[in-house]
Amino acid sequence: MSGDAVSAKDTPLLEARDISASYGHVQALKPTSMHISEGELVTILGPNGAGKTTLMRALTRLTVRKGAVFFRGEDVSGLSTHKLAQRGIVMVQEGRGLFPLMSVRENLVIGGYLHAGESDKQMESVFELFPRLRERLGQIAGSLSGGEQQMLAIGRALMAKPKLLMLDEPSLGLAPRVASEILGTLSELNRRGIGILLVEQKAPLALKLAQRVYVISLGTIVAELKTDEIKSHHDLARYYLH
Ligand SMILES: Nc1ncnc2c1ncn2[C@@H]1O[C@H](COP(=O)(O)OP(=O)(O)OP(=O)(O)O)[C@@H](O)[C@H]1O
Ligand SMILES: [Mg+2]
């Protein structure tokens, strides 16, 4: 029993074992194993069509998949997307998925439905991170700028009090300065103890934030590297060739 404390500490926040996913006859994700430790910010890099989005969707069961997923050592393989969100596993999908005709406030409230009694408190912590959302509370989401929409998408996910936040290309289509600002907030969230799994095309930015990187190519993880071990981006570039 004395080993329990050690094993609990070493238990990953999330661990996937041999998860795979297919679209019809095409296996977009081959059996893949990966993990995210407590307090880690991990990035997934890889070329277009490599399977990055599919991996995240498989982890959150937005896509039918095979294999096993453990959250803090507990087998959550059979849980639905909704039940996984209740455990604290939340994904911000590419394209943001906001309700464009609803106000900023309404979008945030919907994000907080799992903890409805704490909506106001959660909203305050979102405004600490993104003060601009407070100023735009009554504005409809569809009329926000691209950067503000991404802030709202992240803010809405935070309303669900995630322990693990997955983000699929949060900087897509944003000007470099806005992209840096958005990605910088992920570091802040990580400092607050939220585990982060980030798919990002802007590799140099992602590598600055992340402690570890998985490189994915043709539906499978081809490399796992600690970012402080990457000497130059040439080390990574060779994985992009296929
Ligand atoms: N709904 C779908 N139906 C059929 N094939 C799909 C579907 N979604 C993805 N695919 C295919 O699965 C493969 C992996 O796609 P995925 O979206 O996971 O890649 P990605 O790494 O996220 O790419 P990108 O960088 O362009 O976002 C691709 O070959 C893609 O065409
Ligand atoms: Mg994608």
mmCIF file of N, CA and C in Angstrom, residues 3-15 17 35-40 69-75:
data_model
loop_
_atom_site.group_PDB
_atom_site.id
_atom_site.type_symbol
_atom_site.label_atom_id
_atom_site.label_comp_id
_atom_site.label_asym_id
_atom_site.label_seq_id
_atom_site.Cartn_x
_atom_site.Cartn_y
_atom_site.Cartn_z
ATOM 1 N N GLY A 3 3.177 2.039 -1.734
ATOM 2 C CA GLY A 3 3.507 2.507 -3.079
ATOM 3 C C GLY A 3 2.392 3.299 -3.741
ATOM 4 N N ASP A 4 1.225 3.354 -3.100
ATOM 5 C CA ASP A 4 0.068 3.992 -3.737
ATOM 6 C C ASP A 4 0.294 5.464 -4.075
ATOM 7 N N ALA A 5 0.915 6.166 -3.093
ATOM 8 C CA ALA A 5 1.111 7.603 -3.302
ATOM 9 C C ALA A 5 2.001 7.827 -4.521
ATOM 10 N N VAL A 6 3.032 7.000 -4.642
ATOM 11 C CA VAL A 6 3.954 7.138 -5.765
ATOM 12 C C VAL A 6 3.220 6.843 -7.071
ATOM 13 N N SER A 7 2.444 5.747 -7.090
ATOM 14 C CA SER A 7 1.789 5.386 -8.341
ATOM 15 C C SER A 7 0.724 6.416 -8.714
ATOM 16 N N ALA A 8 0.061 7.005 -7.691
ATOM 17 C CA ALA A 8 -0.943 8.037 -7.999
ATOM 18 C C ALA A 8 -0.265 9.240 -8.657
ATOM 19 N N LYS A 9 0.900 9.596 -8.141
ATOM 20 C CA LYS A 9 1.627 10.748 -8.682
ATOM 21 C C LYS A 9 2.058 10.457 -10.126
ATOM 22 N N ASP A 10 2.443 9.209 -10.368
ATOM 23 C CA ASP A 10 2.928 8.848 -11.699
ATOM 24 C C ASP A 10 1.805 8.534 -12.684
ATOM 25 N N THR A 11 0.588 8.450 -12.191
ATOM 26 C CA THR A 11 -0.525 8.137 -13.079
ATOM 27 C C THR A 11 -0.772 9.313 -14.007
ATOM 28 N N PRO A 12 -0.789 9.073 -15.322
ATOM 29 C CA PRO A 12 -1.019 10.207 -16.228
ATOM 30 C C PRO A 12 -2.400 10.823 -16.021
ATOM 31 N N LEU A 13 -2.510 12.079 -16.403
ATOM 32 C CA LEU A 13 -3.826 12.717 -16.405
ATOM 33 C C LEU A 13 -4.718 11.960 -17.388
ATOM 34 N N LEU A 14 -4.193 11.753 -18.579
ATOM 35 C CA LEU A 14 -4.918 11.005 -19.598
ATOM 36 C C LEU A 14 -3.972 10.042 -20.299
ATOM 37 N N GLU A 15 -4.441 8.848 -20.523
ATOM 38 C CA GLU A 15 -3.630 7.875 -21.261
ATOM 39 C C GLU A 15 -4.521 7.161 -22.270
ATOM 40 N N ARG A 17 -4.624 4.037 -25.024
ATOM 41 C CA ARG A 17 -3.919 2.814 -25.416
ATOM 42 C C ARG A 17 -4.538 2.258 -26.688
ATOM 43 N N HIS A 35 0.000 9.852 -23.996
ATOM 44 C CA HIS A 35 -0.472 10.272 -22.672
ATOM 45 C C HIS A 35 -0.197 11.744 -22.454
ATOM 46 N N ILE A 36 -0.886 12.282 -21.468
ATOM 47 C CA ILE A 36 -0.621 13.647 -21.004
ATOM 48 C C ILE A 36 -0.492 13.543 -19.491
ATOM 49 N N SER A 37 0.609 14.053 -18.957
ATOM 50 C CA SER A 37 0.800 13.990 -17.506
ATOM 51 C C SER A 37 0.042 15.126 -16.836
ATOM 52 N N GLU A 38 -0.135 15.014 -15.525
ATOM 53 C CA GLU A 38 -0.741 16.109 -14.756
ATOM 54 C C GLU A 38 0.086 17.372 -14.976
ATOM 55 N N GLY A 39 -0.571 18.476 -15.243
ATOM 56 C CA GLY A 39 0.108 19.766 -15.355
ATOM 57 C C GLY A 39 0.882 19.980 -16.646
ATOM 58 N N GLU A 40 0.754 19.062 -17.590
ATOM 59 C CA GLU A 40 1.528 19.182 -18.824
ATOM 60 C C GLU A 40 0.790 19.971 -19.908
ATOM 61 N N VAL A 69 -9.143 4.389 -23.118
ATOM 62 C CA VAL A 69 -8.698 5.682 -22.612
ATOM 63 C C VAL A 69 -8.855 5.681 -21.087
ATOM 64 N N PHE A 70 -7.808 6.115 -20.411
ATOM 65 C CA PHE A 70 -7.830 6.194 -18.950
ATOM 66 C C PHE A 70 -7.667 7.654 -18.541
ATOM 67 N N PHE A 71 -8.454 8.067 -17.562
ATOM 68 C CA PHE A 71 -8.341 9.429 -17.041
ATOM 69 C C PHE A 71 -8.016 9.311 -15.562
ATOM 70 N N ARG A 72 -6.854 9.812 -15.166
ATOM 71 C CA ARG A 72 -6.355 9.661 -13.790
ATOM 72 C C ARG A 72 -6.457 8.210 -13.322
ATOM 73 N N GLY A 73 -6.113 7.308 -14.240
ATOM 74 C CA GLY A 73 -6.057 5.895 -13.896
ATOM 75 C C GLY A 73 -7.376 5.157 -14.018
ATOM 76 N N GLU A 74 -8.447 5.901 -14.233
ATOM 77 C CA GLU A 74 -9.759 5.259 -14.328
ATOM 78 C C GLU A 74 -10.100 4.997 -15.801
ATOM 79 N N ASP A 75 -10.598 3.797 -16.058
ATOM 80 C CA ASP A 75 -10.962 3.454 -17.430
ATOM 81 C C ASP A 75 -12.232 4.228 -17.824
#
